[in-house]
Coordinates of C-alpha atoms in Angstrom, one line a residue:
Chain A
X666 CA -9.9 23.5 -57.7
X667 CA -6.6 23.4 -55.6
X668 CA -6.5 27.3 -55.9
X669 CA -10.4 27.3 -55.0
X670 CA -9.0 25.0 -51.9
X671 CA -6.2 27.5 -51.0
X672 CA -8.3 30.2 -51.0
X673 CA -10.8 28.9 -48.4
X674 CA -7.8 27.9 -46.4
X675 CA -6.6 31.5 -46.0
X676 CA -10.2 32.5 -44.7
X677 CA -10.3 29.3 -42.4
X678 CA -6.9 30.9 -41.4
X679 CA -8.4 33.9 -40.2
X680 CA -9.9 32.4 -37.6
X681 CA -6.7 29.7 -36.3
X682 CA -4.7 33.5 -36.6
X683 CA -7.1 36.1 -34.7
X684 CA -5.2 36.0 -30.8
X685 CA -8.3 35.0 -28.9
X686 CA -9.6 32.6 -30.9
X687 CA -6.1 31.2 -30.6
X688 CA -6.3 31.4 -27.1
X689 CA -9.1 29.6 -26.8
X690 CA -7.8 26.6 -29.0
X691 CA -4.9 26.5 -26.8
X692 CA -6.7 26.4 -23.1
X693 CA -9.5 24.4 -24.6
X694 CA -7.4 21.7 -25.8
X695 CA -5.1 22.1 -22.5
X696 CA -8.6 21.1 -20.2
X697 CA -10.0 18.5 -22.6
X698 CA -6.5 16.9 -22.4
X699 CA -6.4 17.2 -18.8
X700 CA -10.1 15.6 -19.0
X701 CA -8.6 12.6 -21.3
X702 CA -6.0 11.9 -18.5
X703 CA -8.4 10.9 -16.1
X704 CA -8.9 7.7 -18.3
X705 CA -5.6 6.3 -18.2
X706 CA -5.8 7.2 -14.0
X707 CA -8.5 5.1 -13.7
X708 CA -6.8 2.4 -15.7
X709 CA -4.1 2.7 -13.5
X710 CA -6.1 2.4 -10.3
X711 CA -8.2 -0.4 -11.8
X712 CA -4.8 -2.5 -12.7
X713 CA -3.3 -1.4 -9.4
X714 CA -6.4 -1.8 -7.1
X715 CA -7.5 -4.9 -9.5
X716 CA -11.1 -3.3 -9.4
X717 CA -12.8 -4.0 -13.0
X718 CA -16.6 -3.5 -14.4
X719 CA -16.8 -6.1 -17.1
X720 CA -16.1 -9.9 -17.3
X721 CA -14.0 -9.9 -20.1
X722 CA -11.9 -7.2 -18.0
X723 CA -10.6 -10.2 -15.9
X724 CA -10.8 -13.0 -17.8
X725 CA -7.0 -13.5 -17.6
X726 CA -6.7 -13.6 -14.3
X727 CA -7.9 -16.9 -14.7
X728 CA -11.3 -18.8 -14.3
X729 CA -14.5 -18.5 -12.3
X730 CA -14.5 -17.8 -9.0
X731 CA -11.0 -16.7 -8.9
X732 CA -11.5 -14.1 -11.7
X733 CA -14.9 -12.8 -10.6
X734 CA -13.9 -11.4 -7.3
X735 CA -11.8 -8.3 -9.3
X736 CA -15.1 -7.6 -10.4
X737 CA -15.9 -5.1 -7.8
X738 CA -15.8 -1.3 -6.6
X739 CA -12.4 0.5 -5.6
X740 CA -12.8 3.5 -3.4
X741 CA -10.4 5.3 -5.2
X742 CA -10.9 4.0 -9.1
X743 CA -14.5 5.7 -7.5
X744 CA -12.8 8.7 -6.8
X745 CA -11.5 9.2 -9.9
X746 CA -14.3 8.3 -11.8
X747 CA -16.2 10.8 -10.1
X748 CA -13.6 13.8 -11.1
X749 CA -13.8 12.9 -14.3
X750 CA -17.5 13.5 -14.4
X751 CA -17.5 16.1 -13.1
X752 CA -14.8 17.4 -15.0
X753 CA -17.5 16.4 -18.3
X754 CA -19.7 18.2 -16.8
X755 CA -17.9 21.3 -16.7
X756 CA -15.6 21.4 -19.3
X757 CA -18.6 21.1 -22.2
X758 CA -20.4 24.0 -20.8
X759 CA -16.5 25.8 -20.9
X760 CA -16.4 23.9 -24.6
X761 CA -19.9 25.6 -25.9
X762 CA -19.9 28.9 -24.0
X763 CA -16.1 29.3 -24.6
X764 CA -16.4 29.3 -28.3
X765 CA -19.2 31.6 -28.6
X766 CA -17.6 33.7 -26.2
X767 CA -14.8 34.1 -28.4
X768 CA -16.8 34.4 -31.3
X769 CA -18.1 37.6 -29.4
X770 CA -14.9 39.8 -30.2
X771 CA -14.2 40.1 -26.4
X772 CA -11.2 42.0 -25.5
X773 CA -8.3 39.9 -25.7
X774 CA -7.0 40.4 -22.3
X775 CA -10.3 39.6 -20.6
X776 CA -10.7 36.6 -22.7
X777 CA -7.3 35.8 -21.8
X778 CA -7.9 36.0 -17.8
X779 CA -11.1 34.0 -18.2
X780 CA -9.7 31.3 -20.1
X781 CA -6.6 31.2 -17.7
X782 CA -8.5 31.0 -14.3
X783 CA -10.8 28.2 -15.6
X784 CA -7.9 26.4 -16.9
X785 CA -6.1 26.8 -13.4
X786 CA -9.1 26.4 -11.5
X787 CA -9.8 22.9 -13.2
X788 CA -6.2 21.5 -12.7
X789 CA -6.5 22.3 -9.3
X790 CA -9.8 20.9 -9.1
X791 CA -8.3 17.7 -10.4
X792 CA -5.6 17.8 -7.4
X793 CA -7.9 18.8 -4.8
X794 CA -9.9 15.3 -6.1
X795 CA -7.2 13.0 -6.5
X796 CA -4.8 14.0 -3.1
X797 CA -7.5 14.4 -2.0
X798 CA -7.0 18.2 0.1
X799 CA -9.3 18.8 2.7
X800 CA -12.2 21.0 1.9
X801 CA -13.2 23.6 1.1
X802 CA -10.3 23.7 -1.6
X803 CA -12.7 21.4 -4.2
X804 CA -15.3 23.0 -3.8
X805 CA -14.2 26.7 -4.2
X806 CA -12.2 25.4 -7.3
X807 CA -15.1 23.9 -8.6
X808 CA -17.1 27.5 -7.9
X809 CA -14.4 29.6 -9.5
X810 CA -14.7 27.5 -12.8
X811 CA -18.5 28.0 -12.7
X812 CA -18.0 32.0 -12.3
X813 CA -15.9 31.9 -15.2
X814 CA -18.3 30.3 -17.2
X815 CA -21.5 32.2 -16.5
X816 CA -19.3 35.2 -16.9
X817 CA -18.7 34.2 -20.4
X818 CA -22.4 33.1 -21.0
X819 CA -23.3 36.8 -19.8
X820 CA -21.0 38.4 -22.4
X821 CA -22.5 35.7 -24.9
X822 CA -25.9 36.4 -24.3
X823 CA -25.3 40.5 -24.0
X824 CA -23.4 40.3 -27.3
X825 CA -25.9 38.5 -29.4
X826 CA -29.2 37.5 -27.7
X827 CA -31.5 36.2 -31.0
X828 CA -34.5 35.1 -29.1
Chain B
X1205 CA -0.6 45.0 -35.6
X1206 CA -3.8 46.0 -33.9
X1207 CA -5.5 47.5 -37.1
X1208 CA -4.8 43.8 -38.4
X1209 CA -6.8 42.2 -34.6
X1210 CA -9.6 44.8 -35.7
X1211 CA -9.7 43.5 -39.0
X1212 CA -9.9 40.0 -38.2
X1213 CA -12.2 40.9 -35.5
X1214 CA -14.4 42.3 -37.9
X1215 CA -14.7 39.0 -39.8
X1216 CA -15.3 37.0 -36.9
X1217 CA -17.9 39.5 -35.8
X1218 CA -19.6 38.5 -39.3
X1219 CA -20.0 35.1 -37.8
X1220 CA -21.5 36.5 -34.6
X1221 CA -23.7 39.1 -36.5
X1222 CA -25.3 35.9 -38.6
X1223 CA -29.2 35.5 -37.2
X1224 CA -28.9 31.7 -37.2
X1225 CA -25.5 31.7 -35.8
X1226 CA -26.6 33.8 -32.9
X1227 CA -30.4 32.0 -32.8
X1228 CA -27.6 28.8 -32.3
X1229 CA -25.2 31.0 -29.9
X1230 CA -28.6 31.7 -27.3
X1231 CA -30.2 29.1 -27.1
X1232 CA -27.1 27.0 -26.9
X1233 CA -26.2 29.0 -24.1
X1234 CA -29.4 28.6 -22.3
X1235 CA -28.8 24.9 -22.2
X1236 CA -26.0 25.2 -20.9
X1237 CA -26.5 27.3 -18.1
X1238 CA -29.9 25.1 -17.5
X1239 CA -27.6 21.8 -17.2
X1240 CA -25.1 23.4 -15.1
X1241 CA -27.6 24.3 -12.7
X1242 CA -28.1 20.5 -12.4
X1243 CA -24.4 20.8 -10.3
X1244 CA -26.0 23.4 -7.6
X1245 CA -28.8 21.1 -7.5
X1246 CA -27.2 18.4 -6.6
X1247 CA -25.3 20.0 -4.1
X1248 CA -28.4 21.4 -3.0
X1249 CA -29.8 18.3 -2.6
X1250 CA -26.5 16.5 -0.6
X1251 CA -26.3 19.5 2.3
X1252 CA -29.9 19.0 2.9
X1253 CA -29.9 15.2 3.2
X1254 CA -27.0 15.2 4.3
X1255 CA -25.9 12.5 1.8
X1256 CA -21.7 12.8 0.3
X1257 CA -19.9 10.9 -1.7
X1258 CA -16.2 11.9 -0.2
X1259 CA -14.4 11.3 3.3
X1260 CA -13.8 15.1 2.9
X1261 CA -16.6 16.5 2.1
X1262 CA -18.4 14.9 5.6
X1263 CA -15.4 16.2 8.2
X1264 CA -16.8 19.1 9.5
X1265 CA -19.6 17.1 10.7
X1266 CA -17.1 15.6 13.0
X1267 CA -15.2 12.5 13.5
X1268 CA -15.1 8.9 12.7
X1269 CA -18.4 7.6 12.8
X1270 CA -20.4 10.1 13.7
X1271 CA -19.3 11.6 9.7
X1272 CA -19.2 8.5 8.0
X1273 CA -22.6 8.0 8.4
X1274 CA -23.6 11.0 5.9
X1275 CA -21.3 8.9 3.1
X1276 CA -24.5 7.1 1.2
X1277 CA -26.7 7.7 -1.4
X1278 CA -29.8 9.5 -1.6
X1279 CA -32.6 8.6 -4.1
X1280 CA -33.4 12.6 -4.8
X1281 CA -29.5 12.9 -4.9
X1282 CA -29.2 10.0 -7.3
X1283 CA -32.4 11.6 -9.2
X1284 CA -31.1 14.9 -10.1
X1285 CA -27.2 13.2 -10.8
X1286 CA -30.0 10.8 -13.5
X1287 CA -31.3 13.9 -14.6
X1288 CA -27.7 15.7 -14.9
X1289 CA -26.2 12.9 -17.1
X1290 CA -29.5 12.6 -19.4
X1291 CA -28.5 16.1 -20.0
X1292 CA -24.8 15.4 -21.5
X1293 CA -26.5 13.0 -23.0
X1294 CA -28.2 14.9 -25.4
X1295 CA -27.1 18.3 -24.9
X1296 CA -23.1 16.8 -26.4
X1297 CA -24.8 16.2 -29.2
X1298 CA -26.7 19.4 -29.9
X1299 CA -23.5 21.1 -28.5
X1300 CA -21.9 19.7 -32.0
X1301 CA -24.7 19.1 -34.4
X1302 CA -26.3 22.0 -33.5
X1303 CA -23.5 24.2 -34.6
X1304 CA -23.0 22.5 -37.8
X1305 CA -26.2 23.1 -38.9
X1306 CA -26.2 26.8 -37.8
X1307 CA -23.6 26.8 -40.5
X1308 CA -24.6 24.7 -42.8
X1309 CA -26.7 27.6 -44.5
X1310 CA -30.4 26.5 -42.6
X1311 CA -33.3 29.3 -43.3
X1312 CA -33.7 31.1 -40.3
X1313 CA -37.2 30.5 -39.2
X1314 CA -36.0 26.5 -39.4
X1315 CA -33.2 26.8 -37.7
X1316 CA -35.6 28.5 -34.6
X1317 CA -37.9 26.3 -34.6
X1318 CA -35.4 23.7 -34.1
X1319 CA -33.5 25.5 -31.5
X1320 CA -36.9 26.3 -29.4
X1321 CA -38.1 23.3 -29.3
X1322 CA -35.0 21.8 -28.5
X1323 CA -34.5 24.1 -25.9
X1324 CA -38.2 23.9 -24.6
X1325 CA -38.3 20.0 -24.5
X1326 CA -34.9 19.8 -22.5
X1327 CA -35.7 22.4 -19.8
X1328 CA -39.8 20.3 -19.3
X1329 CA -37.5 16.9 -19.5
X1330 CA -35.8 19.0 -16.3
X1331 CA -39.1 19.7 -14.3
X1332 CA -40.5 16.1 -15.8
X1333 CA -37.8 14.5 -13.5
X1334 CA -37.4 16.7 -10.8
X1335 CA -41.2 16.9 -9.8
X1336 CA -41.7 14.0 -10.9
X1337 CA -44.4 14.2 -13.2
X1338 CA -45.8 10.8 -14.0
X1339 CA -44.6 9.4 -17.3
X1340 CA -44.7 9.1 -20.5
X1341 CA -44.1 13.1 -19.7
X1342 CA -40.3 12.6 -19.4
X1343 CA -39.8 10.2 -21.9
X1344 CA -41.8 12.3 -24.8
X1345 CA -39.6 16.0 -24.0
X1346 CA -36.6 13.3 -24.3
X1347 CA -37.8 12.3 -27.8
X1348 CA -38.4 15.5 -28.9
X1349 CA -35.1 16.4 -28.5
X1350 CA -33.9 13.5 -29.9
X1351 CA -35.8 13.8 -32.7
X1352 CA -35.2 17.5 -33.3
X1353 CA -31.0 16.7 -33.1
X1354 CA -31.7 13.7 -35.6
X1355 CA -33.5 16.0 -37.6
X1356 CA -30.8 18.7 -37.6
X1357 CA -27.8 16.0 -38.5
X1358 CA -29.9 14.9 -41.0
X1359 CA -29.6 18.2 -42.7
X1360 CA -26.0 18.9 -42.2
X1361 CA -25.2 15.7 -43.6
X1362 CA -27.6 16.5 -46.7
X1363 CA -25.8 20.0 -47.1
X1364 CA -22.2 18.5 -46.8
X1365 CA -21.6 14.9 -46.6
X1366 CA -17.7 14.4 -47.6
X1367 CA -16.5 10.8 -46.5
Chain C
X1242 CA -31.4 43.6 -44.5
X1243 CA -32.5 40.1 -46.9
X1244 CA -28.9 41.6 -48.8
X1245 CA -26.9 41.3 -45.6
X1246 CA -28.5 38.1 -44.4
X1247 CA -27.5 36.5 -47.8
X1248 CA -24.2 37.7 -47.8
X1249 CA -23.5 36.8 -44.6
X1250 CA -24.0 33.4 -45.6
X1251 CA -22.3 33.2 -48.3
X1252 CA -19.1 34.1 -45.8
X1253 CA -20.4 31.0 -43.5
X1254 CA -20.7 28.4 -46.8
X1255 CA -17.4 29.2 -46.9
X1256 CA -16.7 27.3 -44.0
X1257 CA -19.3 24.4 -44.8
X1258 CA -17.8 24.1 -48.1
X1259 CA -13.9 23.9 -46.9
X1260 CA -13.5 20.3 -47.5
X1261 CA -11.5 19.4 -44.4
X1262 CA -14.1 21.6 -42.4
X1263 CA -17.0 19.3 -44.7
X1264 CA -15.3 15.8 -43.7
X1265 CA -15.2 17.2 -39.9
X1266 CA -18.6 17.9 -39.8
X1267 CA -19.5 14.7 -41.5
X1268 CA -17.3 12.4 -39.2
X1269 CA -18.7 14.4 -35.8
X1270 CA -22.3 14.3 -36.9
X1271 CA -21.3 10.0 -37.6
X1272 CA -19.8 9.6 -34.6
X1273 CA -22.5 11.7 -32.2
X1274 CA -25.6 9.9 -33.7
X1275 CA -24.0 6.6 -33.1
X1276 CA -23.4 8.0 -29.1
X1277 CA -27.2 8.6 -29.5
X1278 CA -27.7 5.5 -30.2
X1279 CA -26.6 4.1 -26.7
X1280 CA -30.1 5.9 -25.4
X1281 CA -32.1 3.6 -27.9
X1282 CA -30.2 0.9 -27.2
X1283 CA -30.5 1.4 -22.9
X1284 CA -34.1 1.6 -23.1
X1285 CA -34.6 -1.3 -25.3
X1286 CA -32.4 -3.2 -22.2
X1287 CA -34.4 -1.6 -19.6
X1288 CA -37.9 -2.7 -21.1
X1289 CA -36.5 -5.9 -22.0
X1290 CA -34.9 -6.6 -18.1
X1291 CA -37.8 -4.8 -16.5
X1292 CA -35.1 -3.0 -14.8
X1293 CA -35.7 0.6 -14.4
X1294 CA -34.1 3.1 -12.2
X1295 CA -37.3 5.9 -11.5
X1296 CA -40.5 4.9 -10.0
X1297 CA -42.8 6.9 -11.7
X1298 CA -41.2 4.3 -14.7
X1299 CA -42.4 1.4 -13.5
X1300 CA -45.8 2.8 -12.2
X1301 CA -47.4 1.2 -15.5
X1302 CA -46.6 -2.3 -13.8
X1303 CA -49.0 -2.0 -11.0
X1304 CA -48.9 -0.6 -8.0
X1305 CA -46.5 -0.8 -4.0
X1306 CA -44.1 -4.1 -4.5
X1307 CA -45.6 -5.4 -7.9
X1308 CA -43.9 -2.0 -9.5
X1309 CA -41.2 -2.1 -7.2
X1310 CA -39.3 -5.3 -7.8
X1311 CA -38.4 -3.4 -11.4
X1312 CA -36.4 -0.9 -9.7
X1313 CA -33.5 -2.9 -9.9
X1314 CA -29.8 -2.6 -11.9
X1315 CA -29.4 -5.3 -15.0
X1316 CA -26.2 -6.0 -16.2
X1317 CA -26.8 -5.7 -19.6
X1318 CA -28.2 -2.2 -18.8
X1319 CA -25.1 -1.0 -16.4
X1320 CA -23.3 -2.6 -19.3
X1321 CA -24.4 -0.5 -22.4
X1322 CA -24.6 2.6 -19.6
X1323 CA -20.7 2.3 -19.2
X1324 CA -20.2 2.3 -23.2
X1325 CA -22.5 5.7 -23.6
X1326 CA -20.4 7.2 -21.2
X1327 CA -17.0 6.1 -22.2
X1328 CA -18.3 7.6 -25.7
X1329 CA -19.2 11.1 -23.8
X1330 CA -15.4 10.9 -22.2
X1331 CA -14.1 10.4 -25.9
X1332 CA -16.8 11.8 -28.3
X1333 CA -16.2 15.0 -26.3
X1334 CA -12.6 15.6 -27.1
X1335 CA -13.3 15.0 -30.3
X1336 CA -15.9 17.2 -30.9
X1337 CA -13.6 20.1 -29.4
X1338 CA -10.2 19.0 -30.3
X1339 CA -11.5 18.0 -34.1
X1340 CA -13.2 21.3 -34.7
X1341 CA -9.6 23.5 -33.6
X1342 CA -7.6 20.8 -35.4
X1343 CA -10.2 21.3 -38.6
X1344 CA -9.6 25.3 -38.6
X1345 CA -5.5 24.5 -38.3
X1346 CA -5.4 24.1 -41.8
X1347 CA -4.0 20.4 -41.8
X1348 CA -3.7 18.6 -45.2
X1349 CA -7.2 16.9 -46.2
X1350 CA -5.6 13.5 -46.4
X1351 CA -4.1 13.5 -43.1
X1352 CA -7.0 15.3 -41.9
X1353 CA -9.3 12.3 -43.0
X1354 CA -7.0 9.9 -42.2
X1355 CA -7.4 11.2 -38.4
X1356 CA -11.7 11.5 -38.7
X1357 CA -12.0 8.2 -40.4
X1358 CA -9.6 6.1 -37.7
X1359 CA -11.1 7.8 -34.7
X1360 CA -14.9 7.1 -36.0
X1361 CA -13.9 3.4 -36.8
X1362 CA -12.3 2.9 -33.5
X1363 CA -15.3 4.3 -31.7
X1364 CA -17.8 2.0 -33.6
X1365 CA -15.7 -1.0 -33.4
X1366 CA -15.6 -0.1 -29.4
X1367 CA -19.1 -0.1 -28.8
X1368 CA -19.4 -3.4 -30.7
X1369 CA -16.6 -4.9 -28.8
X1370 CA -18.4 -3.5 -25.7
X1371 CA -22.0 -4.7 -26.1
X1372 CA -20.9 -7.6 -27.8
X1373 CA -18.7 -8.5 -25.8
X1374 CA -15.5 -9.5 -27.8
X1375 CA -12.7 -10.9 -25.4
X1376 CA -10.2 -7.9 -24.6
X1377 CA -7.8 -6.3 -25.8
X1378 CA -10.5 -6.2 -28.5
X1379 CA -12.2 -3.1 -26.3
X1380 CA -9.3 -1.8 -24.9
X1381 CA -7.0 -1.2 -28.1
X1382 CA -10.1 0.3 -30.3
X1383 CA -9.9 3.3 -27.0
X1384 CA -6.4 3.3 -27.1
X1385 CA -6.4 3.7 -30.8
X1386 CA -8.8 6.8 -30.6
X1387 CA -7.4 8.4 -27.8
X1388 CA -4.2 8.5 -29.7
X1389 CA -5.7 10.0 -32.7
X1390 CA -7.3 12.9 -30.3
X1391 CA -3.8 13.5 -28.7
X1392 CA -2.7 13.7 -32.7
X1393 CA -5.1 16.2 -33.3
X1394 CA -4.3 18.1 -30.1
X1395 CA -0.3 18.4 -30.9
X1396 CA -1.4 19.4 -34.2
X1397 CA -3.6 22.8 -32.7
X1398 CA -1.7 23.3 -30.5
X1399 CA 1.6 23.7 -32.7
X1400 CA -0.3 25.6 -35.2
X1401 CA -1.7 27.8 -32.8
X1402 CA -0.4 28.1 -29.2
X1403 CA -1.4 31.1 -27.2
X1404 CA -0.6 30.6 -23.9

């Protein structure tokens, strides 16, 4: 059975060694771990800002009254909170459409550019957020990262449309 | 080295050449493009009631006061963001289940029928909440889906439950 | 063209029956049904409350202020609404990272050792959230998932990095 296990390995292989699945893997993981950091920056500005959601949140900064009021609504815990939706909502369209894509023997240099300008385009997306930078820096970020995408969906669709 | 990316290619395009795996790629892809639409919606929605979320977003409209007052919340703002995140909801899940079962070995005309009316009952759950139309019309193309994503985990678990 | 189709699935129960790729699918397909669950489980709170957040819900209750009183937030609903989407924030790293990390090649024991940890920590959060359980019960069950993910992630991204 172990060589039965091996075997399937090497064709599971095939797939972890072919360049643009590869390079997917890579610039997927790189956004969804840019996605995960926007957790631990909200912590921070809850902590910081002492801006919680839930009771038990701020049950040890003592009792009642005095505990209650860091129950509220931080402007910027807001803020970030609101990159990191949108963030989920782009990234698992990127996540679906990427994988197809690359599924969809593209060229690996053009797969490369569109994985590379989404990437970059979502980091700066997160900066233009959190600074924040005046407009319309977000926004186009935000636009250049949906391009990408429906430019992948296109290929996607072209490649294997099964209607 | 590049007759060994054409030969790896060529097995990936075996994946891509697969009827259900390219039934999943479509209409996988059409969801996604139909959710992020939700995001030009919205936006849609905020220049023409003139209704941000962000300091930025509101400075071209001038200073101080006279732009703070387009900071607020919109209820057809705050119904298409609703209908947005009722899409990740469910489309996450499809997202993942949906492409285990597209290889977990499903006949083909199954595996359509799942995919289209998944597909169909997300994009009316879209004009359900967008019109509105008056319920139970959006809550019945939600349990559809649902249903038709239980329906499909059900069967990849069948095919290869390993705990 | 029956020929091709069947041997073309014989190539994809190769991947369904890879045992790592098996225990992936199993632990995904566990852990998005149980995000699914957070729909039920709002729905029941909102019926429950009589706290609804559309109109057109609430139209069954009567008509002009009778209906409208239910448009209202509950904090058991906000409550189990700020679990499902933690769950998307973490169930969607997952999904991605775990399906790269399952076509690495990683030893099945470690392998399971990293699906079975994350899908406990993610039930045993959304009982410690709708519960509640005093913290760090909530807090450490996250933490202990998100560190599994960034396992994962080091893991794809050693095996495979294609910048």
């Amino acid at each position: 059975m172990s060589s039965v296990r091996t075997g399937e390995m090497a064709k599971l292989t095939q797939l972890i060694d072919n360049e643009v699945f590869r390079a997917y893997a890579t610039y997927t993981t790189i956004v969804l771990i840019k996605m995960m950091l926007m957790s631990v920056i909200t912590a921070f500005f809850r902590f910081r800002r002492k801006a919680f959601a839930n009771p038990e949140d701020v049950s040890s900064f003592g009792k009642g009254e005095n505990a209650k009021k860091y129950l509220r609504t931080d402007a910027d815990v807001e803020r970030v909170r609101r990159g990191h939706l949108n963030d989920l909502e782009n990234i698992v369209p990127f996540l679906g459409i990427g994988l197809l894509y690359a599924l969809s023997g593209p060229e690996l240099s053009t797969a490369l550019l569109h994985f590379r300008i989404f990437a970059g385009a979502r980091i700066f997306h997160t900066i233009a957020y959190l600074t924040p930078l005046p407009q319309p820096g977000r926004g186009l970020s935000w636009a250049v990262g949906y391009v990408v995408t429906i430019s992948m969906a296109y290929n996607v669709l072209k490649t294997g449309l099964y209607l």
